[in-house]
PDB file of C-alpha atoms in Angstrom:
ATOM      1  CA  MET C  30      76.109 123.599  81.413  1.00  0.00           C
ATOM      2  CA  PRO C  31      74.241 123.847  78.083  1.00  0.00           C
ATOM      3  CA  ASP C  32      75.408 126.560  75.687  1.00  0.00           C
ATOM      4  CA  SER C  33      72.432 128.786  74.871  1.00  0.00           C
ATOM      5  CA  GLN C  34      73.790 129.393  71.364  1.00  0.00           C
ATOM      6  CA  ASN C  35      74.336 125.758  70.330  1.00  0.00           C
ATOM      7  CA  ALA C  36      71.972 123.161  68.890  1.00  0.00           C
ATOM      8  CA  VAL C  37      72.532 119.627  67.594  1.00  0.00           C
ATOM      9  CA  VAL C  38      70.525 117.906  64.858  1.00  0.00           C
ATOM     10  CA  ILE C  39      70.673 114.086  64.783  1.00  0.00           C
ATOM     11  CA  GLU C  40      68.976 112.972  61.589  1.00  0.00           C
ATOM     12  CA  ASP C  41      69.957 110.456  58.879  1.00  0.00           C
ATOM     13  CA  ASP C  42      67.779 111.934  56.114  1.00  0.00           C
ATOM     14  CA  PRO C  43      69.897 114.709  54.522  1.00  0.00           C
ATOM     15  CA  ASP C  44      66.887 116.729  53.324  1.00  0.00           C
ATOM     16  CA  ILE C  45      65.227 116.767  56.737  1.00  0.00           C
ATOM     17  CA  ARG C  46      68.594 117.391  58.402  1.00  0.00           C
ATOM     18  CA  GLU C  47      69.105 120.530  56.322  1.00  0.00           C
ATOM     19  CA  LEU C  48      65.524 121.674  56.918  1.00  0.00           C
ATOM     20  CA  VAL C  49      65.906 121.374  60.687  1.00  0.00           C
ATOM     21  CA  ARG C  50      69.320 123.051  60.522  1.00  0.00           C
ATOM     22  CA  GLU C  51      67.729 125.997  58.697  1.00  0.00           C
ATOM     23  CA  VAL C  52      64.919 126.285  61.262  1.00  0.00           C
ATOM     24  CA  LEU C  53      67.393 126.331  64.141  1.00  0.00           C
ATOM     25  CA  GLU C  54      69.764 128.752  62.448  1.00  0.00           C
ATOM     26  CA  GLN C  55      66.859 131.124  61.846  1.00  0.00           C
ATOM     27  CA  ALA C  56      66.158 130.850  65.579  1.00  0.00           C
ATOM     28  CA  GLY C  57      69.692 132.089  66.267  1.00  0.00           C
ATOM     29  CA  PHE C  58      71.516 128.838  67.042  1.00  0.00           C
ATOM     30  CA  HIS C  59      74.929 127.604  65.984  1.00  0.00           C
ATOM     31  CA  VAL C  60      73.946 124.214  64.600  1.00  0.00           C
ATOM     32  CA  PHE C  61      75.964 120.990  64.515  1.00  0.00           C
ATOM     33  CA  VAL C  62      74.610 117.991  62.592  1.00  0.00           C
ATOM     34  CA  ALA C  63      75.056 114.227  62.753  1.00  0.00           C
ATOM     35  CA  GLY C  64      73.636 111.278  60.843  1.00  0.00           C
ATOM     36  CA  THR C  65      73.915 108.642  63.579  1.00  0.00           C
ATOM     37  CA  GLY C  66      73.181 108.415  67.277  1.00  0.00           C
ATOM     38  CA  ALA C  67      76.822 107.810  68.199  1.00  0.00           C
ATOM     39  CA  ASP C  68      78.006 110.862  66.238  1.00  0.00           C
ATOM     40  CA  GLY C  69      75.226 112.946  67.748  1.00  0.00           C
ATOM     41  CA  ILE C  70      76.170 111.932  71.285  1.00  0.00           C
ATOM     42  CA  ALA C  71      79.765 112.949  70.576  1.00  0.00           C
ATOM     43  CA  LEU C  72      78.611 116.367  69.336  1.00  0.00           C
ATOM     44  CA  ILE C  73      76.473 116.905  72.431  1.00  0.00           C
ATOM     45  CA  ASP C  74      79.380 115.963  74.681  1.00  0.00           C
ATOM     46  CA  GLU C  75      81.613 118.430  72.832  1.00  0.00           C
ATOM     47  CA  HIS C  76      79.286 121.390  72.282  1.00  0.00           C
ATOM     48  CA  HIS C  77      76.778 121.157  75.188  1.00  0.00           C
ATOM     49  CA  PRO C  78      73.750 122.261  73.141  1.00  0.00           C
ATOM     50  CA  LEU C  79      70.704 123.895  74.617  1.00  0.00           C
ATOM     51  CA  VAL C  80      68.456 122.113  72.077  1.00  0.00           C
ATOM     52  CA  THR C  81      68.767 118.759  70.309  1.00  0.00           C
ATOM     53  CA  THR C  82      66.476 117.340  67.652  1.00  0.00           C
ATOM     54  CA  LEU C  83      66.589 113.573  67.385  1.00  0.00           C
ATOM     55  CA  ASP C  84      65.260 111.249  64.695  1.00  0.00           C
ATOM     56  CA  VAL C  85      63.821 107.974  65.991  1.00  0.00           C
ATOM     57  CA  SER C  86      64.693 105.754  63.001  1.00  0.00           C
ATOM     58  CA  LEU C  87      68.449 106.118  62.985  1.00  0.00           C
ATOM     59  CA  PRO C  88      70.797 103.494  61.536  1.00  0.00           C
ATOM     60  CA  GLY C  89      72.349 101.297  64.205  1.00  0.00           C
ATOM     61  CA  MET C  90      71.437 102.794  67.580  1.00  0.00           C
ATOM     62  CA  ASP C  91      67.868 104.107  67.335  1.00  0.00           C
ATOM     63  CA  GLY C  92      66.601 107.411  68.690  1.00  0.00           C
ATOM     64  CA  PHE C  93      65.152 105.925  71.875  1.00  0.00           C
ATOM     65  CA  GLU C  94      68.486 104.445  72.955  1.00  0.00           C
ATOM     66  CA  THR C  95      70.289 107.588  71.822  1.00  0.00           C
ATOM     67  CA  ALA C  96      67.987 109.700  73.999  1.00  0.00           C
ATOM     68  CA  ARG C  97      68.625 107.489  77.028  1.00  0.00           C
ATOM     69  CA  ARG C  98      72.383 107.828  76.564  1.00  0.00           C
ATOM     70  CA  ILE C  99      72.112 111.589  76.114  1.00  0.00           C
ATOM     71  CA  ARG C 100      70.115 111.864  79.320  1.00  0.00           C
ATOM     72  CA  ALA C 101      72.899 110.092  81.205  1.00  0.00           C
ATOM     73  CA  PHE C 102      75.076 113.195  80.927  1.00  0.00           C
ATOM     74  CA  SER C 103      73.145 116.104  79.384  1.00  0.00           C
ATOM     75  CA  THR C 104      70.138 118.300  80.202  1.00  0.00           C
ATOM     76  CA  THR C 105      69.726 119.479  76.605  1.00  0.00           C
ATOM     77  CA  TYR C 106      66.131 119.930  75.479  1.00  0.00           C
ATOM     78  CA  ILE C 107      65.303 116.972  73.218  1.00  0.00           C
ATOM     79  CA  VAL C 108      62.657 117.082  70.490  1.00  0.00           C
ATOM     80  CA  MET C 109      62.148 113.667  68.893  1.00  0.00           C
ATOM     81  CA  LEU C 110      61.207 113.654  65.203  1.00  0.00           C
ATOM     82  CA  THR C 111      59.661 110.535  63.711  1.00  0.00           C
ATOM     83  CA  ALA C 112      57.434 109.186  60.968  1.00  0.00           C
ATOM     84  CA  ARG C 113      55.814 106.859  63.522  1.00  0.00           C
ATOM     85  CA  ALA C 114      52.408 108.148  64.591  1.00  0.00           C
ATOM     86  CA  GLU C 115      51.409 105.367  67.007  1.00  0.00           C
ATOM     87  CA  GLU C 116      50.810 106.375  70.622  1.00  0.00           C
ATOM     88  CA  ILE C 117      53.248 103.758  71.932  1.00  0.00           C
ATOM     89  CA  ASP C 118      56.075 105.472  70.056  1.00  0.00           C
ATOM     90  CA  ALA C 119      55.255 108.821  71.655  1.00  0.00           C
ATOM     91  CA  VAL C 120      55.164 107.153  75.063  1.00  0.00           C
ATOM     92  CA  GLN C 121      58.494 105.427  74.472  1.00  0.00           C
ATOM     93  CA  GLY C 122      60.060 108.669  73.291  1.00  0.00           C
ATOM     94  CA  LEU C 123      59.012 110.571  76.395  1.00  0.00           C
ATOM     95  CA  GLN C 124      60.070 107.687  78.626  1.00  0.00           C
ATOM     96  CA  SER C 125      63.500 107.800  76.978  1.00  0.00           C
ATOM     97  CA  GLY C 126      63.953 111.381  78.130  1.00  0.00           C
ATOM     98  CA  ALA C 127      62.565 113.505  75.301  1.00  0.00           C
ATOM     99  CA  ASP C 128      60.919 116.815  76.178  1.00  0.00           C
ATOM    100  CA  ASP C 129      58.655 116.793  73.144  1.00  0.00           C
ATOM    101  CA  TYR C 130      57.698 114.596  70.223  1.00  0.00           C
ATOM    102  CA  LEU C 131      56.863 115.720  66.668  1.00  0.00           C
ATOM    103  CA  THR C 132      55.554 113.482  63.883  1.00  0.00           C
ATOM    104  CA  LYS C 133      56.827 113.725  60.317  1.00  0.00           C
ATOM    105  CA  PRO C 134      55.929 115.306  58.032  1.00  0.00           C
ATOM    106  CA  PHE C 135      55.931 118.492  60.086  1.00  0.00           C
ATOM    107  CA  ARG C 136      55.794 122.152  59.206  1.00  0.00           C
ATOM    108  CA  PRO C 137      58.956 124.162  59.980  1.00  0.00           C
ATOM    109  CA  ARG C 138      56.782 126.715  61.744  1.00  0.00           C
ATOM    110  CA  GLU C 139      55.463 124.019  64.092  1.00  0.00           C
ATOM    111  CA  LEU C 140      58.973 122.838  64.966  1.00  0.00           C
ATOM    112  CA  ARG C 141      60.041 126.410  65.641  1.00  0.00           C
ATOM    113  CA  ALA C 142      56.958 126.993  67.804  1.00  0.00           C
ATOM    114  CA  ARG C 143      57.622 123.896  69.901  1.00  0.00           C
ATOM    115  CA  ILE C 144      61.245 124.867  70.443  1.00  0.00           C
ATOM    116  CA  ASP C 145      60.251 128.412  71.378  1.00  0.00           C
ATOM    117  CA  ALA C 146      57.694 127.009  73.827  1.00  0.00           C
ATOM    118  CA  MET C 147      60.303 124.830  75.541  1.00  0.00           C
ATOM    119  CA  LEU C 148      62.648 127.785  75.900  1.00  0.00           C
ATOM    120  CA  ARG C 149      59.865 129.839  77.498  1.00  0.00           C
ATOM    121  CA  ARG C 150      59.373 127.234  80.186  1.00  0.00           C
ATOM    122  CA  PRO C 151      59.548 128.948  83.583  1.00  0.00           C
ATOM    123  CA  ARG C 152      62.537 128.127  85.728  1.00  0.00           C
ATOM    124  CA  SER C 153      61.604 129.977  88.903  1.00  0.00           C
ATOM    125  CA  LEU C 154      59.138 128.930  91.576  1.00  0.00           C
ATOM    126  CA  SER C 155      55.833 130.750  91.747  1.00  0.00           C
ATOM    127  CA  ALA C 156      54.648 131.747  95.179  1.00  0.00           C
ATOM    128  CA  PRO C 157      52.945 128.876  97.017  1.00  0.00           C
ATOM    129  CA  ASP C 158      49.304 129.116  98.048  1.00  0.00           C
ATOM    130  CA  SER C 159      49.516 129.703 101.776  1.00  0.00           C
ATOM    131  CA  THR C 160      46.209 127.964 102.457  1.00  0.00           C
ATOM    132  CA  SER C 161      46.899 124.695 100.701  1.00  0.00           C
ATOM    133  CA  ALA C 162      50.522 124.256  99.712  1.00  0.00           C
ATOM    134  CA  PRO C 163      53.097 122.342 101.760  1.00  0.00           C
ATOM    135  CA  VAL C 164      55.189 124.567 103.973  1.00  0.00           C
ATOM    136  CA  ALA C 165      58.889 124.913 103.206  1.00  0.00           C
ATOM    137  CA  GLN C 166      61.275 123.974 105.981  1.00  0.00           C
ATOM    138  CA  GLN C 167      62.237 126.887 108.246  1.00  0.00           C
ATOM    139  CA  ASP C 168      65.202 125.352 110.028  1.00  0.00           C
ATOM    140  CA  GLY C 169      67.563 128.050 108.811  1.00  0.00           C
ATOM    141  CA  GLY C 170      70.249 128.051 106.153  1.00  0.00           C
ATOM    142  CA  ASP C 171      69.505 126.339 102.883  1.00  0.00           C
ATOM    143  CA  ASP C 172      66.650 124.293 104.385  1.00  0.00           C
ATOM    144  CA  GLN C 173      64.281 127.260 104.076  1.00  0.00           C
ATOM    145  CA  ASP C 174      64.414 126.910 100.288  1.00  0.00           C
ATOM    146  CA  TRP C 175      63.123 123.322 100.280  1.00  0.00           C
ATOM    147  CA  ILE C 176      59.470 122.420  99.813  1.00  0.00           C
ATOM    148  CA  GLU C 177      58.464 119.245 101.629  1.00  0.00           C
ATOM    149  CA  HIS C 178      55.453 116.947 101.727  1.00  0.00           C
ATOM    150  CA  ARG C 179      55.434 113.627 103.594  1.00  0.00           C
ATOM    151  CA  GLY C 180      59.179 113.005 103.161  1.00  0.00           C
ATOM    152  CA  LEU C 181      59.293 114.258  99.555  1.00  0.00           C
ATOM    153  CA  ARG C 182      61.549 117.328  99.287  1.00  0.00           C
ATOM    154  CA  LEU C 183      62.172 119.626  96.329  1.00  0.00           C
ATOM    155  CA  HIS C 184      64.605 122.526  95.982  1.00  0.00           C
ATOM    156  CA  PRO C 185      63.428 124.728  93.082  1.00  0.00           C
ATOM    157  CA  ALA C 186      66.612 126.766  92.620  1.00  0.00           C
ATOM    158  CA  MET C 187      69.034 123.830  92.727  1.00  0.00           C
ATOM    159  CA  ARG C 188      66.512 121.557  90.966  1.00  0.00           C
ATOM    160  CA  LEU C 189      67.041 118.756  93.460  1.00  0.00           C
ATOM    161  CA  VAL C 190      64.499 116.199  94.668  1.00  0.00           C
ATOM    162  CA  THR C 191      64.785 113.648  97.462  1.00  0.00           C
ATOM    163  CA  ALA C 192      62.286 111.045  98.705  1.00  0.00           C
ATOM    164  CA  ASP C 193      62.865 109.775 102.246  1.00  0.00           C
ATOM    165  CA  GLY C 194      66.420 111.103 101.990  1.00  0.00           C
ATOM    166  CA  ALA C 195      67.256 109.379  98.681  1.00  0.00           C
ATOM    167  CA  SER C 196      68.076 111.549  95.669  1.00  0.00           C
ATOM    168  CA  LEU C 197      65.900 111.213  92.572  1.00  0.00           C
ATOM    169  CA  GLU C 198      67.011 111.795  88.987  1.00  0.00           C
ATOM    170  CA  LEU C 199      64.108 113.509  87.233  1.00  0.00           C
ATOM    171  CA  THR C 200      63.792 114.873  83.734  1.00  0.00           C
ATOM    172  CA  ARG C 201      63.150 118.580  83.290  1.00  0.00           C
ATOM    173  CA  SER C 202      59.446 117.960  82.631  1.00  0.00           C
ATOM    174  CA  GLU C 203      59.030 115.613  85.614  1.00  0.00           C
ATOM    175  CA  PHE C 204      60.686 118.144  87.914  1.00  0.00           C
ATOM    176  CA  ASP C 205      58.512 121.031  86.730  1.00  0.00           C
ATOM    177  CA  ILE C 206      55.320 118.986  87.074  1.00  0.00           C
ATOM    178  CA  LEU C 207      56.268 117.896  90.588  1.00  0.00           C
ATOM    179  CA  ARG C 208      57.112 121.482  91.543  1.00  0.00           C
ATOM    180  CA  ASP C 209      53.692 122.649  90.363  1.00  0.00           C
ATOM    181  CA  LEU C 210      51.904 119.925  92.307  1.00  0.00           C
ATOM    182  CA  LEU C 211      53.865 120.622  95.482  1.00  0.00           C
ATOM    183  CA  THR C 212      53.132 124.339  95.340  1.00  0.00           C
ATOM    184  CA  SER C 213      49.443 123.701  94.621  1.00  0.00           C
ATOM    185  CA  GLY C 214      48.910 121.420  97.594  1.00  0.00           C
ATOM    186  CA  ARG C 215      45.415 119.917  97.667  1.00  0.00           C
ATOM    187  CA  ARG C 216      44.172 122.113  94.841  1.00  0.00           C
ATOM    188  CA  VAL C 217      43.633 120.055  91.696  1.00  0.00           C
ATOM    189  CA  VAL C 218      45.966 120.900  88.810  1.00  0.00           C
ATOM    190  CA  SER C 219      44.464 119.904  85.480  1.00  0.00           C
ATOM    191  CA  LYS C 220      46.404 118.135  82.757  1.00  0.00           C
ATOM    192  CA  GLU C 221      45.716 121.088  80.483  1.00  0.00           C
ATOM    193  CA  VAL C 222      47.245 123.535  82.962  1.00  0.00           C
ATOM    194  CA  LEU C 223      50.313 121.323  83.333  1.00  0.00           C
ATOM    195  CA  ALA C 224      50.638 121.094  79.547  1.00  0.00           C
ATOM    196  CA  LEU C 225      50.494 124.892  79.237  1.00  0.00           C
ATOM    197  CA  MET C 226      53.104 125.195  81.995  1.00  0.00           C
ATOM    198  CA  LEU C 227      55.503 122.905  80.135  1.00  0.00           C
ATOM    199  CA  ARG C 228      54.944 124.954  76.981  1.00  0.00           C
ATOM    200  CA  GLY C 229      55.518 128.214  78.830  1.00  0.00           C
ATOM    201  CA  ASP C 230      51.976 129.332  77.969  1.00  0.00           C
ATOM    202  CA  ARG C 231      50.310 129.190  81.377  1.00  0.00           C
ATOM    203  CA  MET C 232      49.347 132.865  81.291  1.00  0.00           C
ATOM    204  CA  ALA C 233      48.060 132.713  77.714  1.00  0.00           C
ATOM    205  CA  GLY C 234      44.321 132.389  78.153  1.00  0.00           C
ATOM    206  CA  GLY C 235      42.578 130.274  75.570  1.00  0.00           C
ATOM    207  CA  SER C 236      45.709 128.493  74.360  1.00  0.00           C
ATOM    208  CA  TYR C 237      44.913 125.225  72.608  1.00  0.00           C
ATOM    209  CA  VAL C 238      45.889 121.975  74.349  1.00  0.00           C
ATOM    210  CA  SER C 239      45.863 118.912  72.103  1.00  0.00           C
ATOM    211  CA  GLU C 240      45.313 115.257  72.953  1.00  0.00           C
ATOM    212  CA  HIS C 241      49.039 114.825  72.299  1.00  0.00           C
ATOM    213  CA  ASP C 242      49.788 117.393  75.030  1.00  0.00           C
ATOM    214  CA  VAL C 243      47.435 115.720  77.513  1.00  0.00           C
ATOM    215  CA  ARG C 244      48.848 112.266  76.778  1.00  0.00           C
ATOM    216  CA  ALA C 245      52.365 113.604  77.266  1.00  0.00           C
ATOM    217  CA  ILE C 246      51.403 114.839  80.745  1.00  0.00           C
ATOM    218  CA  GLU C 247      50.000 111.408  81.608  1.00  0.00           C
ATOM    219  CA  VAL C 248      53.265 109.772  80.510  1.00  0.00           C
ATOM    220  CA  HIS C 249      55.384 112.235  82.486  1.00  0.00           C
ATOM    221  CA  VAL C 250      53.305 111.661  85.630  1.00  0.00           C
ATOM    222  CA  ALA C 251      53.482 107.877  85.166  1.00  0.00           C
ATOM    223  CA  ASN C 252      57.269 108.117  84.854  1.00  0.00           C
ATOM    224  CA  LEU C 253      57.411 110.380  87.909  1.00  0.00           C
ATOM    225  CA  ARG C 254      55.382 107.905  89.940  1.00  0.00           C
ATOM    226  CA  ARG C 255      57.631 105.059  88.826  1.00  0.00           C
ATOM    227  CA  LYS C 256      60.707 106.942  90.050  1.00  0.00           C
ATOM    228  CA  LEU C 257      58.964 107.762  93.320  1.00  0.00           C
ATOM    229  CA  GLY C 258      58.098 104.088  93.720  1.00  0.00           C
ATOM    230  CA  GLU C 259      54.398 104.667  94.258  1.00  0.00           C
ATOM    231  CA  SER C 260      51.222 103.228  92.775  1.00  0.00           C
ATOM    232  CA  ALA C 261      48.510 105.245  91.032  1.00  0.00           C
ATOM    233  CA  THR C 262      45.883 103.215  92.921  1.00  0.00           C
ATOM    234  CA  GLN C 263      47.508 103.673  96.343  1.00  0.00           C
ATOM    235  CA  PRO C 264      49.415 106.945  96.054  1.00  0.00           C
ATOM    236  CA  ARG C 265      51.572 108.328  98.797  1.00  0.00           C
ATOM    237  CA  TRP C 266      52.251 111.643  97.078  1.00  0.00           C
ATOM    238  CA  ILE C 267      50.373 112.162  93.782  1.00  0.00           C
ATOM    239  CA  GLU C 268      46.640 111.526  93.654  1.00  0.00           C
ATOM    240  CA  THR C 269      44.741 111.279  90.364  1.00  0.00           C
ATOM    241  CA  VAL C 270      41.468 113.186  90.128  1.00  0.00           C
ATOM    242  CA  ARG C 271      39.736 111.186  87.421  1.00  0.00           C
ATOM    243  CA  GLY C 272      38.901 113.136  84.304  1.00  0.00           C
ATOM    244  CA  VAL C 273      40.592 116.305  85.585  1.00  0.00           C
ATOM    245  CA  GLY C 274      44.198 116.080  86.707  1.00  0.00           C
ATOM    246  CA  TYR C 275      46.282 115.618  89.839  1.00  0.00           C
ATOM    247  CA  ARG C 276      46.795 116.871  93.399  1.00  0.00           C
ATOM    248  CA  LEU C 277      48.859 115.948  96.433  1.00  0.00           C
ATOM    249  CA  ALA C 278      47.651 112.950  98.408  1.00  0.00           C
ATOM    250  CA  VAL C 279      46.797 113.471 102.057  1.00  0.00           C
TER     251      VAL C 279
END
């Protein structure tokens, strides 16, 4: 399990490494630093951090590959830091398992705000809408805690998902998005609402949602669909409402 007091910084630029260390220490973390992906992976394996910041342009193994290897054994929150501003880099970062993506140069206050937002992300299931949400199984025992829709089952407390009986390995963001869609049923959930949910700001009326946030939701949903093995044009579970967001397919 991640240690709520530990953080790892994987960054080859010593000035940025010390800046990020200072931001995290001010947030109350015990910080461990590394200059390469391999060293960073070793630190994560040893210290089980709650938060990891990860530079994309690392010597040797780059940040994308490092993130994929981290995700093979750790649920640490990953914020990727990079000088690359192209959309494809943001997409690749999120596909590699990052929870968020921040472009250099960045303000320390922005990094702190993004980390705080991730840590505010809700971990409990909100009450389903009884008129539109799928009904949880009532077969007794643990089955009553599952939410099911057309062979897709999700257990919010254990954070497990199965599709037609096969287990799925989802990232934290993919799981939380799927949970929201399952509990919303046929009601449309906008990309902006999903972005606020991932930031832990759902109840904050008027919160700003950037194009970056919306694009991140689109990438997470695309990755979720890929793992479910369904097509956006012929969905079995997640239907796109063009220009708005998503809802469960009938």
